[in-house]
Coordinates of N, CA and C in Angstrom, one line a residue:
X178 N 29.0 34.7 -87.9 CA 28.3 34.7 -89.2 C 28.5 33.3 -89.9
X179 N 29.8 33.0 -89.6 CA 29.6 31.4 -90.5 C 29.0 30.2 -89.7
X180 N 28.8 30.5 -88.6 CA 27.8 29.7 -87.6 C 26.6 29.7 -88.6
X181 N 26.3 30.6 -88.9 CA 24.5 30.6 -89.3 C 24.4 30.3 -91.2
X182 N 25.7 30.1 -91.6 CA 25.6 29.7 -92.5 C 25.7 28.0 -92.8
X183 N 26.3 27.5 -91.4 CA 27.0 26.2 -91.6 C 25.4 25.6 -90.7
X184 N 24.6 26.1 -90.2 CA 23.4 25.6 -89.9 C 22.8 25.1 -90.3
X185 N 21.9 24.1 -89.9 CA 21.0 22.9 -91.1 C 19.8 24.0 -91.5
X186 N 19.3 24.0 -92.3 CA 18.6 24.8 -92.8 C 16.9 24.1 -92.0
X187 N 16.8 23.6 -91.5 CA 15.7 22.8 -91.1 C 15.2 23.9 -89.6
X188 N 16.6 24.4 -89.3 CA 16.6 24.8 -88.1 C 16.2 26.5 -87.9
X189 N 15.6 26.9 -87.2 CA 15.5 28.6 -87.3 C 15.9 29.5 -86.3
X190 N 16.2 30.7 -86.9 CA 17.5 31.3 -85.8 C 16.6 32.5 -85.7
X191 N 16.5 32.7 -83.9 CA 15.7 33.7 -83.8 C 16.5 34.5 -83.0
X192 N 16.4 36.0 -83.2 CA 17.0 37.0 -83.0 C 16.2 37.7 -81.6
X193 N 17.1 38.6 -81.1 CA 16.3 39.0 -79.8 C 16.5 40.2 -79.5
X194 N 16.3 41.5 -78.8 CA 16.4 42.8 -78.8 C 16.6 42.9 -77.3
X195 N 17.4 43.4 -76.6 CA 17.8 44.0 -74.9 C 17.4 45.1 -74.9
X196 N 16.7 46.0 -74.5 CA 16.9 47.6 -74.4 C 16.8 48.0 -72.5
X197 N 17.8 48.6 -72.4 CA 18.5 48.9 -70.8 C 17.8 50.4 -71.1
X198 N 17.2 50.7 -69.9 CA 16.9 52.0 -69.7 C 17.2 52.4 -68.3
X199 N 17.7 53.7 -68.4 CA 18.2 54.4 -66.6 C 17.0 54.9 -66.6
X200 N 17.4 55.3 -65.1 CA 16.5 56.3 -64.5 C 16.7 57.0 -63.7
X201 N 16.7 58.5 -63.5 CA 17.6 59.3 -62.7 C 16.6 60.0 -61.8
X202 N 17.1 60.1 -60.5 CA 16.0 60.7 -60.0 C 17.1 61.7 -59.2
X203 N 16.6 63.3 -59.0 CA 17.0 63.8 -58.5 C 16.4 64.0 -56.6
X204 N 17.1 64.4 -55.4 CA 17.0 64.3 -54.2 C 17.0 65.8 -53.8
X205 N 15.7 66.7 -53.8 CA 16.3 68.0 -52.8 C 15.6 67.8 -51.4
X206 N 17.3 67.9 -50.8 CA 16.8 67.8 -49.1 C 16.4 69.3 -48.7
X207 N 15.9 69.5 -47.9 CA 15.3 70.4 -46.8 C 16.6 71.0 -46.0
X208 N 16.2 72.3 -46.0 CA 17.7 73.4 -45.6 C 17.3 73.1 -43.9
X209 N 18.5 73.1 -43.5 CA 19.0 72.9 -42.1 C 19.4 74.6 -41.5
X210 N 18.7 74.7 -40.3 CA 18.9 75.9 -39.7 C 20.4 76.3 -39.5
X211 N 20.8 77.8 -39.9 CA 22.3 77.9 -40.0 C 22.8 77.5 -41.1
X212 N 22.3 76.6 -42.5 CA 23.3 76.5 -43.8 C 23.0 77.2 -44.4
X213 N 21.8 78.0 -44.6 CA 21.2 79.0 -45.4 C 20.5 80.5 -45.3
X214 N 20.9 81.4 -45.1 CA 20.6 82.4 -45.0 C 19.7 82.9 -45.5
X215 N 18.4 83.4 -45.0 CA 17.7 84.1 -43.8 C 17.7 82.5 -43.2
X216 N 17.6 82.7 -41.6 CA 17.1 81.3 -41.3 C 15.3 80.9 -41.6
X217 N 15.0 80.3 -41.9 CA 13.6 79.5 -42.5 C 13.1 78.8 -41.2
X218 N 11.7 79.1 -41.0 CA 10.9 78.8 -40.0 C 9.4 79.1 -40.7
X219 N 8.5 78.5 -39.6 CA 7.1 78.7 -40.2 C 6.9 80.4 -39.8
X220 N 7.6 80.8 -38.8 CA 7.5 82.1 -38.6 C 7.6 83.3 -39.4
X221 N 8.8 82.7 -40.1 CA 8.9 83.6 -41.5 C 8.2 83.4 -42.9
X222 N 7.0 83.2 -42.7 CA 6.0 83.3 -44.0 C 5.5 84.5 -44.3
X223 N 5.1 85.2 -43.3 CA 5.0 86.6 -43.3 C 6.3 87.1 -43.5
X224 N 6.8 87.1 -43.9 CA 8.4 87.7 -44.3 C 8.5 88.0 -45.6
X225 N 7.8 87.1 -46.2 CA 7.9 86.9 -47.8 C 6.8 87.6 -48.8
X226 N 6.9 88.2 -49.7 CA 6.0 88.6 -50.5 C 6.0 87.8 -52.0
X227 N 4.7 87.3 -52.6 CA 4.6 86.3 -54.0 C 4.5 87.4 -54.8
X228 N 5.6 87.3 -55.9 CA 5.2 88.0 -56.9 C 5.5 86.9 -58.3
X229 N 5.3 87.3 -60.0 CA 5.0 86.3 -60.6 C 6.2 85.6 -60.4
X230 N 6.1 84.6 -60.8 CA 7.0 83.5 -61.3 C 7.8 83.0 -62.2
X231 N 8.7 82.3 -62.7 CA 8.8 81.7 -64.1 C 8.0 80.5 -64.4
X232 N 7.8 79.8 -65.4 CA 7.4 78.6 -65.7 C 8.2 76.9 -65.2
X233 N 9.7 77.6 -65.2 CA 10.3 76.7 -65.0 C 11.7 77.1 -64.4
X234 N 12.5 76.3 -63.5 CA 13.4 76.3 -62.9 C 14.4 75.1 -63.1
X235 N 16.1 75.9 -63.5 CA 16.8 75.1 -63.4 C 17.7 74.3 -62.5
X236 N 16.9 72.8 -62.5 CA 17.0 71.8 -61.5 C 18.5 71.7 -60.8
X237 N 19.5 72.2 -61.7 CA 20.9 72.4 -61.4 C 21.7 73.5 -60.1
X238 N 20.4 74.3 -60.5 CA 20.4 75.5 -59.5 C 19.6 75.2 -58.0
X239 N 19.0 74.6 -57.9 CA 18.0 74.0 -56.5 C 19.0 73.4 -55.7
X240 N 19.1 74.2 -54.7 CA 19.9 73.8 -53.2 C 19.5 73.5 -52.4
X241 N 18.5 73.5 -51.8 CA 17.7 73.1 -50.9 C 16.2 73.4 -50.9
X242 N 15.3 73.0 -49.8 CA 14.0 73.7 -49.8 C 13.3 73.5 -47.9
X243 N 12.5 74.3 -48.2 CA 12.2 74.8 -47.3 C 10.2 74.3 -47.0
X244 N 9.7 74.4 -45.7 CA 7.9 74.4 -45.9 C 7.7 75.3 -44.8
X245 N 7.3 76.5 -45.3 CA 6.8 77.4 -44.7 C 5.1 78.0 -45.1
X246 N 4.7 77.6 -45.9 CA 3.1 77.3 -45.9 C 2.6 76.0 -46.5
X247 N 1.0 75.8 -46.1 CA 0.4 74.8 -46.2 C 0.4 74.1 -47.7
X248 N 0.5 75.1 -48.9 CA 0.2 74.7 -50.3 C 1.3 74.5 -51.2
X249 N 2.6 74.6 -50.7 CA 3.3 75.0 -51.3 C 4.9 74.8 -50.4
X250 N 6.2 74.4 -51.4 CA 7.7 74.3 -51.4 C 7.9 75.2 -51.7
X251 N 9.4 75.8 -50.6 CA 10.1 77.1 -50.9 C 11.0 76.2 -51.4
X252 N 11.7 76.3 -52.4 CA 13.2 76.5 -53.0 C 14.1 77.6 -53.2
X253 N 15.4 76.9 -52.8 CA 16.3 78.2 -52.3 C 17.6 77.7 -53.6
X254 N 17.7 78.5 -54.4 CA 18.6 78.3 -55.7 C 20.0 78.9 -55.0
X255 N 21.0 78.3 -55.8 CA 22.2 78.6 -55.6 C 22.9 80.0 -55.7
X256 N 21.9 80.8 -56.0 CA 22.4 82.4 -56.0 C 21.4 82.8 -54.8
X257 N 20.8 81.8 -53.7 CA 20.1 82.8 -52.6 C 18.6 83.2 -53.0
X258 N 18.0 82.9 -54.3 CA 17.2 83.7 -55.3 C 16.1 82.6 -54.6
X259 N 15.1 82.8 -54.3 CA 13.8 81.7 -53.8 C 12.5 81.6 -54.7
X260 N 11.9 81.1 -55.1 CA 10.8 80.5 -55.4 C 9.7 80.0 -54.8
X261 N 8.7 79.6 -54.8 CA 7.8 78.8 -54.1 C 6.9 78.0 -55.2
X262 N 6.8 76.4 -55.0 CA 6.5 76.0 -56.0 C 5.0 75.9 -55.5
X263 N 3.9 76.3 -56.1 CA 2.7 76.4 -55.3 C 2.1 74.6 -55.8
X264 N 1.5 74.0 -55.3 CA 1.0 72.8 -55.0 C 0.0 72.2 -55.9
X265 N -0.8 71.5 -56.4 CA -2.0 71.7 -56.9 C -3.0 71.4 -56.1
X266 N -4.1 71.7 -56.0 CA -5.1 71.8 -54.8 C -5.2 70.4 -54.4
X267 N -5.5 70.6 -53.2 CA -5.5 69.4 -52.2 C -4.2 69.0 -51.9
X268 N -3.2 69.2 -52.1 CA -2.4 68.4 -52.1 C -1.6 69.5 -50.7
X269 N -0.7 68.9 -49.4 CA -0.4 69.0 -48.5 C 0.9 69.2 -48.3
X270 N 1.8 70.6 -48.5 CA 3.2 69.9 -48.3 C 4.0 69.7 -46.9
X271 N 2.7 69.4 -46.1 CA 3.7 68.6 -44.6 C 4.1 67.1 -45.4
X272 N 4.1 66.4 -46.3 CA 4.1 65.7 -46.2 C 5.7 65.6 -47.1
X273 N 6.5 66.7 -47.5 CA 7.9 66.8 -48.2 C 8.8 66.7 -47.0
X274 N 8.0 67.0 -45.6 CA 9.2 67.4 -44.4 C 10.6 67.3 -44.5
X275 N 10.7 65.9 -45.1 CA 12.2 65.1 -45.4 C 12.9 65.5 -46.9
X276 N 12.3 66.2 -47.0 CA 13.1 66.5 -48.7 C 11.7 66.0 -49.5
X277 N 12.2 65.7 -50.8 CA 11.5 65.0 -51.8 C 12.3 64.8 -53.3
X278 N 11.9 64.0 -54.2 CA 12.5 63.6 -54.8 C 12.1 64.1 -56.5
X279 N 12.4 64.1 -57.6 CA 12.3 65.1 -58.8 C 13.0 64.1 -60.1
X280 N 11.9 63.6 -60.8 CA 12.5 62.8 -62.2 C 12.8 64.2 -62.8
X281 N 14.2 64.5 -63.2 CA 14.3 65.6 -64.4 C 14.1 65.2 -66.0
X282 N 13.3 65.9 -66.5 CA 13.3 65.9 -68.2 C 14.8 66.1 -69.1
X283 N 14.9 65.8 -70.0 CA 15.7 66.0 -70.8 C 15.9 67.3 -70.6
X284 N 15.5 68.6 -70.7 CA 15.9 69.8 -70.8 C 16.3 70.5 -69.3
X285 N 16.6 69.5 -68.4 CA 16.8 69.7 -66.9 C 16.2 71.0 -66.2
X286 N 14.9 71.0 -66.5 CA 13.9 72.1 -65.8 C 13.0 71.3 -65.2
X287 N 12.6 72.0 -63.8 CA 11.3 71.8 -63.4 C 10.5 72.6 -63.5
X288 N 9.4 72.1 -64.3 CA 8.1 72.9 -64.6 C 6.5 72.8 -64.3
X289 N 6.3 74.4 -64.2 CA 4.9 73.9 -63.4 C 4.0 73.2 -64.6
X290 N 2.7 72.6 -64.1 CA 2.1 72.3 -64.9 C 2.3 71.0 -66.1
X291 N 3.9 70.7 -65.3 CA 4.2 69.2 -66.4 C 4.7 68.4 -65.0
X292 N 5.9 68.7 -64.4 CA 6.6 67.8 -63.1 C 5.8 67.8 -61.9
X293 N 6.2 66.8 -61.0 CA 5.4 66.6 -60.2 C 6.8 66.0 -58.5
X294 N 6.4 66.7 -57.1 CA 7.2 66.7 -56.2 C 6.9 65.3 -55.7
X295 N 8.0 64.4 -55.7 CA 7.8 62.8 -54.9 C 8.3 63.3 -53.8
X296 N 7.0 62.9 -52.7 CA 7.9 62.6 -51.4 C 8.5 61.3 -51.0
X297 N 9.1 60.9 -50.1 CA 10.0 59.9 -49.6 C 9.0 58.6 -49.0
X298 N 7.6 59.3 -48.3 CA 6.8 58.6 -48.3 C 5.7 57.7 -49.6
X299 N 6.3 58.5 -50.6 CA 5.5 57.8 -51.9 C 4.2 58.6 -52.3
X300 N 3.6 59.7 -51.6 CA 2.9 61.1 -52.4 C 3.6 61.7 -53.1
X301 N 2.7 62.1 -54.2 CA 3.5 62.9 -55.3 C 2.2 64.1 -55.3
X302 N 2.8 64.8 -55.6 CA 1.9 66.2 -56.0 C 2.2 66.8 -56.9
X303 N 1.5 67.3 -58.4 CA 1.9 68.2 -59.4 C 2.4 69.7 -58.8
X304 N 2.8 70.5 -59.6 CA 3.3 71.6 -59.3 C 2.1 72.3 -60.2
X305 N 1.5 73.5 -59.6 CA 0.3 74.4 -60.3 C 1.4 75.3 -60.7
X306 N 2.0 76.1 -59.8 CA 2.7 77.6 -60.7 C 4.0 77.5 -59.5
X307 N 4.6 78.4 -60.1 CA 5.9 79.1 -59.0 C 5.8 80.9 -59.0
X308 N 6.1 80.8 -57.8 CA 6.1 82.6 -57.4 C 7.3 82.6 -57.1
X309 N 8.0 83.9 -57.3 CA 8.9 84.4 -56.8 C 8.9 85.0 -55.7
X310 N 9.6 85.0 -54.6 CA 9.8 85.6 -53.1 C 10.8 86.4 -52.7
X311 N 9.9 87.8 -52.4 CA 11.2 88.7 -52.3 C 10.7 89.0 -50.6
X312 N 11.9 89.6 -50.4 CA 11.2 89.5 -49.1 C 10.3 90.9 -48.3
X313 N 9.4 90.8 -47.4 CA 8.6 91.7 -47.2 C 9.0 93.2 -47.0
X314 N 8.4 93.9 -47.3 CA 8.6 95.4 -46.8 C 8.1 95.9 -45.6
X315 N 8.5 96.1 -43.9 CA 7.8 96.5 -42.6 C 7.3 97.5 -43.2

C-alpha cells in the first residue's frame, strides 16, 4: 500500500482479476463379467422389464453400466437397484462400449432431460428419460 502512495502521480496503476475454475468430470466404466450380479450380456434384455423411472439419479450411487439395447445405458447402483438411461433419438449407445464420462451439477444428480452421456470417443448424447428395471417374470 505505501508503494502506491509513494508513486509519481503521472503514473497509473492498473489492477487485474485471475479467476481459476475446476472442472470435475465423473468416469462410469462398464461392469465386467463376474463383478456384478446377474451377469449382463446382450442376451439378457429380454430379462428385464421398463417400468417408470425417476427424473434423476444419484451420481454417488452409479457403479457401473452396462449396453444391452440399442437406445439406451443400463446403470447398476450400489444397492444392485438398475435403471436404464434411455437415449435421445438417434443417438447410438454402441458407442459408450468403454464407459463414458458425466460433468455432475452442483446438486450431484444425473438428470434426464438436463445431463448429457460423454463417450471416450468425444459423442455425447442427452439423456430423454430413465426406467426402472425389474427383472422379467417367465
Amino acid at each position: 500500500m505505501m508503494l502506491l502512495l509513494a508513486a509519481p502521480a503521472a503514473q497509473s496503476v492498473e489492477w487485474a482479476q485471475l479467476t481459476i475454475e475446476r472442472r470435475v468430470i465423473v468416469r462410469v466404466p462398464m461392469a465386467s463379467k463376474g463383478k456384478v450380479p446377474p451377469p449382463v450380456s446382450p442376451d439378457t434384455a429380454k430379462d428385464w422389464d421398463e417400468k417408470k423411472g425417476p427424473r434423476c439419479i444419484a451420481l454417488r450411487s452409479i457403479r457401473a453400466a452396462s449396453i444391452i439395447v440399442l437406445n439406451g445405458v443400463d446403470l447398476i447402483l450400489a444397492d444392485q437397484h438398475r435403471y436404464r438411461a434411455r437415449l435421445e433419438k438417434g443417438c447410438d449407445s454402441a458407442g459408450f462400449y468403454s464407459g463414458f464420462y458425466v460433468e455432475p451439477h452442483a446438486d450431484g444428480s444425473l438428470c434426464s432431460g438436463r445431463d448429457e452421456l460423454q463417450a471416450r470417443s468425444g459423442m455425447s448424447c442427452a439423456i430423454d428419460s430413465f426406467r426402472r428395471l425389474v427383472a422379467a417374470d417367465d
